[in-house]
Structure formats: structure tokens, C-alpha cells
Amino acid sequence: MLSTCKICCGRIPQRWIFAIMGFLALFNAYAMRVCLSITITEMVIPMHENTTHFYDNTCPVRNESGKGGNNGTQSYAKRYEWSETMQGIILSSFYVGYVITHLPGGMLSEKFGGKYSLGLGILATGVFTLITPLVVEYGEAIGLIVVRVLMGLCEGTTFPALNAMLAQWTPPEERSMIGSLVFAGAQLGTVFANSLSGLIIHYSAIGWPAVFYVFGSVGILWFLIWLVTCFNNPDTHPFISERERNFLQERMHAHTHKKPPSVPWRHLLKSVPLWALIAAQVGHDWGFFTLVNDLPKYMSSVLKYSIKDNGLLSALPYLTMWICSVVTSCLADWMITKGLMSRTNVRKLGTTIASLGPGAFIIGASYAECDRTTVVIMFTVGTTLMGTFYPGMKVNALDLSPNYSGTLMALVNGIGAFTGILTPYIVSELTPNQTLAQWRLVFWIVFVVFVLTNLIFVLYANGEVQYWNDPEFVRREREERRMKIANEKGEVGKTKERLKIFST
């Protein structure tokens, strides 16, 4: 049986099977995470529900049947009176748990492999997504906050585990392409969650609970396929061809090692390129999480789109963002391979486009006010340019240290994820009345954060493997430190012995 599978599956490059399943891992993770952003607009009683006039710097209600309602199929799902502040807390609660498990997840993935830390995290998130309607029925806002924190705890291992596995499965010349393919699951998961959530709520007789049933089930199904198709590294994969195994070992042996020493924290935390990467991640996440969590609310409360249109239009920017990431990833690998631009400058260029472009177009959208077509175009173009972030800084942790990529991703993504806690709450506090002027301030803050963090990355980033990635350097330094400590103890012992002799 095993030999038959090896003959059949060995013809397929297993690094690309892993890339597809890794892509689907993020696809499901983001779908389960983001579906609440659309669904919450139908879980709450909307502000100004009966308003038909343009006042207080807000847009008039669109002249269409069933605005904001479930005009496809009548739903009797319960709605709740949650304030804007409470909605902000609910949307940010996921990230409270999310930041906690990043570092443990990264270190466990480096030591034992990422297969189970990733797989079990997605499985548990799927289960919590399935039970969300039941929890909300009995626990309302508090119950939803608790289940979202638990989902965040489960998903916190996702990026560190994937990065640890990418370090084992991606040769340097394919790193931008495979890494961007995997990480692009975040965009398509967001597209899928936003568009399908709107359609499910529009047509489902049970209303918003159906969203959680669908996405939770898909997450569990992914886990079952992941178990039998993906493995921690090429050496433990039962179906990989000898040719591919030898190719990966040859291309990656210089910087990726099976059992490197424990994390050299002292060097890692003093690494200027690492802190530049963290700054860029904070800037990206500030803008990305603001859009992911709150763009559906802007479409619903400010532009007055129906739930069906809201889902489709909120999804569009992430679809074009994914296309941009795929195209620019291939271009980035080509430029590096051909020697047209250094790896460092490719990372800086991609990150700059992904920061300044979205920032400028988001500001433009806020000044387009109620010109809905222009607003949608501005948001779409701005978010599309964010796609160059993936061949830019997202794969930079793999550049800096393949051996400790899981820990690096845990630090970078974990610190960046704190913005997921802050931004929904800040938006809820700055937009209590959901007016255009209030939202314009939100977008200006996004722009300023983009500019400042990108400046840090451009000045201090690096795309080359760092010296502390080398196991021999780490071992040698630790041995020298142990010898120095031993010598110092020996000198102290000799001094005490002399004093003892002198005193007698």
C-alpha cells in the first residue's frame, strides 16, 4: 500500500502539495476569523435603521428594497442591542487569545515540527466556530467574547507553524513564490468569508447562525485531509520521491539544519533587521486589521449597502490583493534570480508599495464621501497594492533565519497582532455615530502608521541570512561563554584557597 502510494504520489512535487494545503490552512483560518465582521452587522440592531435623510455628515439610505436586511429569505435569527464599543470589544477579543500562543507555537513547531500544532489549532477553531451560535444564544456578548478568545488561542500557532514548515520545504529560489502562495490564503479566506457570509445571510432561512455552521464544518474537513497529505519535513514524508528529497536537501543544507541549537535570544533580540521587520508588520497589520474588521461596518453603517452587496463589495479588495501578491511574487523571484535587484531591495520595494499605496488610496476613499462607486474603486486599488507585502516583508523572516523562522514569525506576527486588539476598539471609540468625518480620522491614522513603520523598514531591513542563524557560531559562542564562566569560578576558587592558607 505504502509503495503504491509512493509510486503514485511521488510523481507530484510534495512541496507544492504542502504549499496548497498551507494555503488552505490560512484560507480556513481567516474565513473562520473574519466571518464575524460581516455577520455582526446582522447580529445587532443597526443604528439609524429608519433614517432616510442625509444628516450629520452621513450618507443617505440607498433606494433599494430591504436595505441591510435579509431580503432573499425571511430570517428569524435574534438580534442584540450591542453598542459600538461592545462591538469593538467583540471584534478585538479574538486577538487577545491570538497573541498569547504565538511564541509557544513557534518554539514547539521548531522542536517537534509544525504539522500538529497547525492542524490541531485549525481543528479546535473549527469546533469553536460551529458552537458559536449556541454560545451566543445563552451567553450573548460575554459568551461570544469568550469563544472568540478561545479561537484566538487556537489560531495563534498558525503562522509560526507554517513558517517552521516553510523553512523545511522551500528552496531559496522558490521562497517568494511558495511563501506568497501560502500566505495568500489569508486574502482568499477573507474574500470567501465576506462574500459567502453575505450570501448565506441573504438566502438562509436560519440567518446569521448558518455562517458559523458552514465555516466551522469546512475547517474540520481541511484537518482530515491535512493529516494524510502533509508532513513536517522531506525526511519524514512517506510519499516524496528521492529526486525531490535530494533536491531540497541540496538547495537548503547551507542555512536550514535539522537540529539547530536552542534559540539565541541575546542575538535575536539585538538584531536591527528583525526590529525593522516587526515595525513593518505592525504597520501592515494596523491597516489590514482595520479594513478586515471594520470595512464591512463602514459599508453597512456609512455607505448603507445591503448585507448581500456588503459581503460582495467587502470581498472584492482581497480578491484583487491575492492576484497582486501572486503576480508580484513571481516577479520578485525572477528579479532576485536574474540579479536585477538584491533580495534586500526587493523586500524593501514590495513593503513600500504595500504601505504607501494603500495609505494614499484609503485617504482618497474617505474624501470621496458618498460617491459609492469611487469609494469602492479607491478601497479596491489600495488593498490590491497591499498584495506586494507578501513578496516584500512577509517572507523576510525566512530570509533572516531559516533555522529559527518559527520563533521569528511568532515574534513578528505576535507583536503585530496586538494591533488586532487595538484597532477595533479605537475605531469603535472614534466612530460612535458612524459619520464620514469620524471615519476620515480613522483612515488618517492608518496612513500615518503606514508611513512611519515603512520608513523604519526601508532604513534598517535586510534580506540576507543573519550570522546567528549558523549553528556552529551559536555552539562556539556558548562554549566560549561556558569556559569563561568556568575560568572565572576557578580563579575565585584559587583566591579563596589562598585566603584560607593565609588566615591559618
Coordinates of C-alpha atoms in Angstrom, one line a residue:
M1 CA 0.0 0.0 0.0
L2 CA 2.8 2.4 1.0
S3 CA 4.9 1.6 -2.0
T4 CA 1.8 2.1 -4.3
C5 CA 1.2 5.5 -2.8
K6 CA 4.8 6.4 -3.2
I7 CA 4.8 5.4 -6.9
C8 CA 1.6 7.4 -7.5
C9 CA 2.2 10.4 -5.3
G10 CA 6.0 10.6 -5.8
R11 CA 5.4 12.0 -9.3
I12 CA 3.8 15.0 -7.7
P13 CA 6.2 17.6 -6.1
Q14 CA 5.3 17.3 -2.5
R15 CA 6.5 20.8 -1.6
W16 CA 3.6 22.1 -3.8
I17 CA 1.1 19.8 -2.1
F18 CA 2.3 21.3 1.1
A19 CA 2.0 24.8 -0.4
I20 CA -1.6 24.2 -1.4
M21 CA -2.6 22.7 1.9
G22 CA -0.8 25.5 3.7
F23 CA -2.7 28.0 1.6
L24 CA -6.0 26.2 2.5
A25 CA -4.9 26.3 6.2
L26 CA -4.8 30.1 6.1
F27 CA -7.8 30.2 3.9
N28 CA -9.8 28.4 6.6
A29 CA -8.2 30.2 9.5
Y30 CA -9.1 33.6 8.1
A31 CA -12.6 32.5 6.9
M32 CA -13.4 31.4 10.5
R33 CA -11.8 34.6 11.9
V34 CA -13.2 37.1 9.5
C35 CA -16.8 35.9 9.0
L36 CA -17.9 37.7 12.2
S37 CA -17.0 41.0 10.6
I38 CA -19.9 40.7 8.2
T39 CA -22.1 38.6 10.4
I40 CA -22.1 41.1 13.3
T41 CA -23.8 43.7 11.2
E42 CA -26.8 41.3 11.1
M43 CA -26.5 40.2 14.8
V44 CA -27.0 43.7 16.1
I45 CA -29.9 46.2 15.8
P46 CA -28.5 48.8 13.4
M47 CA -28.2 52.5 14.2
H48 CA -30.5 54.9 12.3
E49 CA -32.4 51.9 10.9
N50 CA -35.3 54.1 9.8
T51 CA -33.2 57.1 8.7
T52 CA -34.0 58.4 5.2
H53 CA -32.3 61.8 5.3
F54 CA -28.8 62.9 4.7
Y55 CA -27.7 64.5 8.0
D56 CA -24.8 64.8 10.4
N57 CA -22.3 64.1 7.7
T58 CA -23.7 60.6 6.9
C59 CA -24.8 59.1 3.6
P60 CA -28.5 58.7 2.7
V61 CA -30.1 55.3 2.6
R62 CA -29.8 53.6 -0.7
N63 CA -33.0 53.4 -2.6
E64 CA -33.4 49.6 -2.8
S65 CA -35.6 47.1 -1.3
G66 CA -34.6 45.6 2.0
K67 CA -31.6 47.6 2.7
G68 CA -29.5 45.9 5.3
G69 CA -31.9 43.1 5.7
N70 CA -32.3 39.6 4.6
N71 CA -34.4 40.3 1.5
G72 CA -33.8 36.9 -0.1
T73 CA -35.3 34.7 2.6
Q74 CA -37.0 35.8 5.8
S75 CA -34.9 35.1 8.8
Y76 CA -36.0 34.9 12.5
A77 CA -32.5 34.9 13.9
K78 CA -32.3 37.0 17.1
R79 CA -30.6 40.5 17.1
Y80 CA -28.9 42.1 20.0
E81 CA -28.6 45.6 21.3
W82 CA -24.8 45.9 21.4
S83 CA -23.2 49.3 21.5
E84 CA -20.4 50.4 19.1
T85 CA -18.0 50.0 22.0
M86 CA -19.2 46.5 22.8
Q87 CA -18.9 45.5 19.1
G88 CA -15.4 46.8 19.1
I89 CA -14.5 44.7 22.1
I90 CA -16.1 41.6 20.5
L91 CA -14.1 42.1 17.3
S92 CA -10.9 42.6 19.2
S93 CA -11.3 39.7 21.6
F94 CA -10.0 37.2 19.1
Y95 CA -6.6 38.8 19.1
V96 CA -6.4 38.7 22.9
G97 CA -6.0 34.9 22.7
Y98 CA -4.2 35.1 19.4
V99 CA -1.1 36.9 20.7
I100 CA -0.6 34.6 23.6
T101 CA 0.1 31.4 21.7
H102 CA 2.4 32.8 19.0
L103 CA 5.7 32.3 20.8
P104 CA 4.9 28.9 22.4
G105 CA 3.6 27.7 19.0
G106 CA 6.7 28.9 17.2
M107 CA 9.1 27.2 19.6
L108 CA 7.1 23.9 19.7
S109 CA 7.0 23.9 15.9
E110 CA 10.8 24.3 15.6
K111 CA 11.3 21.5 18.1
F112 CA 8.6 19.0 17.1
G113 CA 7.5 20.2 13.6
G114 CA 4.5 22.3 12.6
K115 CA 2.1 19.6 11.4
Y116 CA 0.2 19.0 14.6
S117 CA 0.5 22.5 16.2
L118 CA -1.0 23.9 13.0
G119 CA -3.5 21.1 12.3
L120 CA -4.9 20.8 15.8
G121 CA -5.2 24.6 16.1
I122 CA -7.4 24.8 13.0
L123 CA -9.4 21.8 14.1
A124 CA -10.2 23.4 17.5
T125 CA -11.0 26.7 15.8
G126 CA -13.5 24.8 13.6
V127 CA -15.2 23.3 16.6
F128 CA -15.5 26.7 18.4
T129 CA -16.9 28.2 15.2
L130 CA -19.5 25.5 15.0
I131 CA -20.7 26.1 18.5
T132 CA -20.7 30.0 18.3
P133 CA -24.5 30.3 17.7
L134 CA -25.2 28.2 20.7
V135 CA -22.8 30.1 22.9
V136 CA -24.4 33.5 21.7
E137 CA -27.9 32.2 22.4
Y138 CA -27.1 31.5 26.1
G139 CA -24.2 33.8 26.8
E140 CA -24.9 36.8 24.4
A141 CA -22.0 39.3 24.2
I142 CA -19.9 37.8 27.0
G143 CA -20.3 34.3 25.6
L144 CA -19.2 35.5 22.2
I145 CA -16.2 37.2 23.6
V146 CA -15.1 34.1 25.5
V147 CA -15.4 31.8 22.4
R148 CA -13.5 34.3 20.3
V149 CA -10.7 34.5 22.8
L150 CA -10.5 30.7 22.7
M151 CA -10.5 30.7 18.9
G152 CA -7.6 33.2 19.0
L153 CA -5.7 30.9 21.3
C154 CA -6.1 28.0 18.9
E155 CA -5.2 30.1 15.8
G156 CA -2.1 31.7 17.4
T157 CA 0.1 28.8 16.3
T158 CA -0.9 29.1 12.6
F159 CA 1.7 31.5 11.2
P160 CA 4.7 30.2 13.4
A161 CA 3.9 26.6 12.5
L162 CA 3.6 27.4 8.8
N163 CA 6.8 29.4 8.8
A164 CA 8.7 26.5 10.5
M165 CA 7.4 24.1 7.8
L166 CA 8.2 26.6 5.0
A167 CA 11.8 26.6 6.2
Q168 CA 11.9 22.9 5.6
W169 CA 10.0 22.8 2.3
T170 CA 11.0 25.9 0.3
P171 CA 14.3 26.3 -1.6
P172 CA 15.6 29.9 -1.7
E173 CA 14.8 30.4 -5.4
E174 CA 11.2 29.5 -4.8
R175 CA 10.7 31.2 -1.4
S176 CA 8.9 34.3 -2.6
M177 CA 6.5 32.3 -4.8
I178 CA 5.7 29.4 -2.4
G179 CA 5.7 31.7 0.6
S180 CA 3.3 34.1 -1.1
L181 CA 1.1 31.3 -2.3
V182 CA 0.7 30.0 1.2
F183 CA 0.2 33.4 2.9
A184 CA -2.2 34.5 0.1
G185 CA -4.7 32.1 1.8
A186 CA -5.4 34.9 4.2
Q187 CA -6.7 37.1 1.3
L188 CA -8.8 34.5 -0.4
G189 CA -10.1 33.3 3.0
T190 CA -11.2 36.9 3.6
V191 CA -12.8 37.0 0.1
F192 CA -14.6 33.8 0.7
A193 CA -15.8 34.7 4.2
N194 CA -17.1 38.2 3.2
S195 CA -18.8 37.2 0.0
L196 CA -20.2 33.9 1.2
S197 CA -21.3 35.3 4.6
G198 CA -23.4 38.0 2.8
L199 CA -25.0 35.4 0.5
I200 CA -25.7 32.9 3.3
I201 CA -27.4 35.5 5.5
H202 CA -29.3 36.8 2.4
Y203 CA -30.7 33.4 1.4
S204 CA -30.6 31.3 4.5
A205 CA -33.8 30.7 6.5
I206 CA -31.9 30.5 9.8
G207 CA -30.0 33.7 9.1
W208 CA -26.6 34.5 10.6
P209 CA -26.1 31.2 12.6
A210 CA -25.7 29.4 9.2
V211 CA -22.5 31.3 8.6
F212 CA -20.7 29.7 11.6
Y213 CA -22.0 26.2 10.7
V214 CA -20.6 26.4 7.2
F215 CA -17.2 27.7 8.0
G216 CA -16.7 25.5 11.1
S217 CA -17.5 22.4 9.0
V218 CA -15.1 23.4 6.2
G219 CA -12.3 23.9 8.8
I220 CA -12.8 20.4 10.3
L221 CA -12.8 18.8 6.8
W222 CA -9.5 20.5 6.0
F223 CA -7.9 19.0 9.1
L224 CA -8.8 15.4 8.0
I225 CA -7.1 16.0 4.6
W226 CA -4.1 17.7 6.2
L227 CA -3.5 14.6 8.4
V228 CA -2.8 12.3 5.5
T229 CA -1.2 14.6 2.9
C230 CA 1.4 16.8 4.8
F231 CA 4.4 16.1 7.0
N232 CA 6.9 18.1 9.0
N233 CA 9.9 17.8 6.5
P234 CA 11.0 15.9 3.4
D235 CA 12.9 13.3 5.5
T236 CA 9.7 12.1 7.3
H237 CA 7.4 12.3 4.2
P238 CA 6.5 8.7 3.1
F239 CA 5.4 9.6 -0.4
I240 CA 8.1 12.0 -1.6
S241 CA 10.3 11.0 -4.5
E242 CA 14.1 10.5 -3.9
R243 CA 14.7 13.1 -6.6
E244 CA 12.7 15.8 -4.8
R245 CA 14.2 14.9 -1.4
N246 CA 17.7 15.1 -2.7
F247 CA 16.9 18.4 -4.5
L248 CA 15.6 20.0 -1.3
Q249 CA 18.5 18.8 0.8
E250 CA 21.0 20.1 -1.7
R251 CA 19.4 23.5 -2.1
M252 CA 18.7 24.1 1.7
H253 CA 21.5 22.4 3.6
A254 CA 23.6 25.6 3.9
H255 CA 21.2 27.5 6.1
T256 CA 18.5 25.0 7.2
H257 CA 19.5 22.4 9.7
K258 CA 17.7 19.5 11.3
K259 CA 18.6 20.1 14.9
P260 CA 19.9 23.6 15.4
P261 CA 20.8 24.8 19.0
S262 CA 18.1 26.5 21.1
V263 CA 17.1 30.0 20.1
P264 CA 20.0 32.5 20.5
W265 CA 17.8 35.1 22.2
R266 CA 20.5 37.5 23.0
H267 CA 21.5 37.9 19.4
L268 CA 18.0 37.7 18.1
L269 CA 16.6 40.5 20.3
K270 CA 19.6 42.7 19.4
S271 CA 19.0 42.2 15.6
V272 CA 18.2 45.6 14.0
P273 CA 16.8 43.9 10.8
L274 CA 14.4 41.9 13.0
W275 CA 13.1 45.0 14.7
A276 CA 12.7 46.7 11.4
L277 CA 10.6 43.7 10.3
I278 CA 8.5 43.9 13.4
A279 CA 7.8 47.6 12.7
A280 CA 6.7 46.9 9.2
Q281 CA 4.4 44.1 10.4
V282 CA 2.8 46.5 12.9
G283 CA 2.2 49.0 10.2
H284 CA 0.7 46.4 7.8
D285 CA -1.4 44.8 10.5
W286 CA -2.8 48.2 11.6
G287 CA -4.1 48.9 8.1
F288 CA -5.1 45.3 7.3
F289 CA -7.0 44.6 10.5
T290 CA -8.7 48.0 10.3
L291 CA -10.0 47.0 6.9
V292 CA -10.7 43.3 7.6
N293 CA -12.6 44.0 10.9
D294 CA -14.3 47.3 10.1
L295 CA -14.7 47.8 6.3
P296 CA -18.0 45.8 6.4
K297 CA -19.3 48.1 9.1
Y298 CA -18.3 51.1 7.0
M299 CA -20.1 49.7 4.0
S300 CA -23.2 49.0 6.1
S301 CA -23.4 51.9 8.5
V302 CA -21.9 54.7 6.4
L303 CA -22.5 53.8 2.8
K304 CA -25.8 51.9 3.6
Y305 CA -25.1 48.8 1.4
S306 CA -27.4 45.8 1.9
I307 CA -25.9 42.7 3.5
K308 CA -25.7 40.9 0.2
D309 CA -23.9 43.8 -1.5
N310 CA -21.8 44.5 1.6
G311 CA -20.4 40.9 1.5
L312 CA -19.5 41.0 -2.2
L313 CA -18.0 44.5 -2.1
S314 CA -16.1 43.9 1.1
A315 CA -14.6 40.8 -0.5
L316 CA -13.6 42.4 -3.8
P317 CA -10.4 44.2 -2.5
Y318 CA -9.0 41.0 -1.1
L319 CA -9.5 39.1 -4.3
T320 CA -7.5 41.7 -6.2
M321 CA -5.0 41.7 -3.4
W322 CA -4.4 38.0 -3.9
I323 CA -3.9 38.4 -7.6
C324 CA -1.4 41.1 -7.0
S325 CA 0.5 39.0 -4.5
V326 CA 0.8 36.1 -6.9
V327 CA 2.0 38.2 -9.8
T328 CA 4.5 40.3 -7.8
S329 CA 5.8 37.1 -6.1
C330 CA 6.8 35.6 -9.4
L331 CA 8.3 38.9 -10.4
A332 CA 10.2 39.2 -7.1
D333 CA 11.8 35.7 -7.5
W334 CA 12.7 36.5 -11.1
M335 CA 14.4 39.8 -10.2
I336 CA 16.4 38.1 -7.4
T337 CA 17.4 35.1 -9.6
K338 CA 18.4 37.2 -12.5
G339 CA 20.4 39.6 -10.3
L340 CA 18.4 42.6 -11.3
M341 CA 17.9 43.6 -7.7
S342 CA 19.2 42.3 -4.4
R343 CA 17.0 40.3 -2.1
T344 CA 17.1 43.1 0.5
N345 CA 16.0 45.8 -2.0
V346 CA 13.2 43.5 -3.4
R347 CA 11.8 43.2 0.2
K348 CA 12.0 46.9 0.7
L349 CA 10.4 47.8 -2.6
G350 CA 7.5 45.4 -2.0
T351 CA 6.9 46.6 1.5
T352 CA 7.0 50.3 0.4
I353 CA 4.4 49.8 -2.3
A354 CA 2.3 47.8 0.2
S355 CA 2.4 50.7 2.7
L356 CA 2.3 54.0 0.8
G357 CA -0.1 52.8 -1.9
P358 CA -2.9 51.6 0.4
G359 CA -2.5 54.5 2.7
A360 CA -2.9 57.1 -0.1
F361 CA -6.0 55.4 -1.6
I362 CA -7.7 54.8 1.7
I363 CA -7.4 58.6 2.4
G364 CA -8.8 59.2 -1.1
A365 CA -11.8 57.0 -0.4
S366 CA -12.6 59.0 2.8
Y367 CA -12.7 62.2 0.8
A368 CA -14.9 60.6 -1.9
E369 CA -17.6 60.7 0.8
C370 CA -20.9 59.2 -0.6
D371 CA -19.8 58.7 -4.2
R372 CA -20.1 54.9 -3.6
T373 CA -18.5 53.9 -6.9
T374 CA -15.4 56.0 -6.3
V375 CA -15.1 54.8 -2.7
V376 CA -15.3 51.1 -3.8
I377 CA -12.7 51.7 -6.5
M378 CA -10.4 53.5 -4.1
F379 CA -10.6 50.8 -1.5
T380 CA -10.1 48.1 -4.1
V381 CA -7.0 49.7 -5.7
G382 CA -5.5 50.5 -2.3
T383 CA -6.0 47.0 -0.9
T384 CA -4.7 45.5 -4.2
L385 CA -1.4 47.3 -3.7
M386 CA -1.2 45.7 -0.3
G387 CA -0.5 42.4 -2.1
T388 CA 3.1 43.3 -2.6
F389 CA 3.5 43.0 1.1
Y390 CA 3.8 39.2 0.7
P391 CA 6.9 39.1 -1.5
G392 CA 8.1 42.1 0.5
M393 CA 8.3 41.7 4.2
K394 CA 6.1 38.7 4.9
V395 CA 8.8 36.2 3.7
N396 CA 11.6 38.2 5.3
A397 CA 11.6 36.1 8.5
L398 CA 12.6 33.2 6.3
D399 CA 15.4 35.3 4.8
L400 CA 16.8 36.3 8.1
S401 CA 16.9 32.9 9.8
P402 CA 15.6 29.6 8.2
N403 CA 16.6 27.7 11.4
Y404 CA 14.6 29.9 13.7
S405 CA 11.9 31.0 11.3
G406 CA 9.1 29.7 13.6
T407 CA 10.3 31.8 16.5
L408 CA 10.8 34.8 14.3
M409 CA 7.4 34.6 12.8
A410 CA 5.9 34.2 16.4
L411 CA 7.6 37.4 17.5
V412 CA 6.9 39.4 14.4
N413 CA 3.3 38.2 13.8
G414 CA 2.6 38.1 17.5
I415 CA 3.6 41.7 18.2
G416 CA 1.9 42.8 15.0
A417 CA -1.3 41.1 16.2
F418 CA -1.6 43.4 19.1
T419 CA -2.9 45.9 16.6
G420 CA -5.9 43.5 16.1
I421 CA -6.7 44.2 19.8
L422 CA -6.3 47.9 19.5
T423 CA -7.8 48.8 16.1
P424 CA -11.4 47.6 16.5
Y425 CA -11.6 49.3 19.9
I426 CA -10.1 52.5 18.6
V427 CA -12.4 52.5 15.6
S428 CA -15.5 52.0 17.9
E429 CA -14.4 54.9 20.1
L430 CA -13.6 57.2 17.2
T431 CA -16.8 56.4 15.3
P432 CA -19.7 56.4 17.8
N433 CA -22.1 57.9 15.3
Q434 CA -20.7 56.3 12.2
T435 CA -20.2 59.6 10.4
L436 CA -17.9 60.3 7.4
A437 CA -15.8 62.8 9.4
Q438 CA -15.2 60.3 12.2
W439 CA -14.2 57.6 9.8
R440 CA -11.8 60.0 7.9
L441 CA -9.8 60.4 11.2
V442 CA -9.6 56.6 11.4
F443 CA -8.1 56.4 7.8
W444 CA -5.7 59.3 8.5
I445 CA -4.3 57.4 11.5
V446 CA -3.9 54.3 9.2
F447 CA -1.9 56.4 6.7
V448 CA 0.4 57.9 9.4
V449 CA 1.2 54.4 10.8
F450 CA 1.9 53.1 7.4
V451 CA 4.4 55.8 6.6
L452 CA 6.3 55.7 9.9
T453 CA 6.6 51.9 10.0
N454 CA 7.6 51.7 6.4
L455 CA 10.4 54.3 6.9
I456 CA 11.9 52.2 9.7
F457 CA 11.8 49.1 7.4
V458 CA 13.4 50.9 4.5
L459 CA 16.3 52.3 6.7
Y460 CA 17.1 49.1 8.6
A461 CA 15.7 46.0 6.9
N462 CA 17.9 43.2 5.5
G463 CA 17.2 40.3 3.2
E464 CA 20.2 38.1 3.9
V465 CA 20.7 35.2 6.4
Q466 CA 21.9 36.6 9.7
Y467 CA 25.1 35.4 11.4
W468 CA 23.2 34.0 14.4
N469 CA 21.4 31.5 12.2
D470 CA 24.6 29.5 11.9
P471 CA 24.6 26.6 14.4
E472 CA 28.4 26.5 14.6
F473 CA 28.5 30.2 15.6
V474 CA 25.9 29.6 18.3
R475 CA 27.6 26.5 19.7
R476 CA 31.1 28.0 19.6
E477 CA 29.9 31.2 21.4
R478 CA 28.1 29.2 24.1
E479 CA 31.1 27.0 24.6
E480 CA 33.4 30.1 25.0
R481 CA 30.9 31.6 27.4
R482 CA 30.9 28.4 29.5
M483 CA 34.7 28.3 29.5
K484 CA 34.9 31.9 30.6
I485 CA 32.5 31.3 33.4
A486 CA 34.4 28.2 34.4
N487 CA 37.7 30.1 34.4
E488 CA 36.2 32.9 36.5
K489 CA 34.9 30.3 39.0
G490 CA 38.3 28.7 39.0
E491 CA 40.0 32.0 39.8
V492 CA 37.6 32.7 42.6
G493 CA 38.3 29.2 44.0
K494 CA 42.0 29.8 43.9
T495 CA 41.7 33.1 45.6
K496 CA 39.6 31.7 48.4
E497 CA 42.1 28.9 48.9
R498 CA 45.0 31.4 49.1
L499 CA 43.0 33.4 51.7
K500 CA 42.3 30.3 53.7
I501 CA 46.0 29.4 53.8
F502 CA 47.0 32.9 54.7
S503 CA 44.5 33.1 57.6
T504 CA 45.8 29.8 59.0

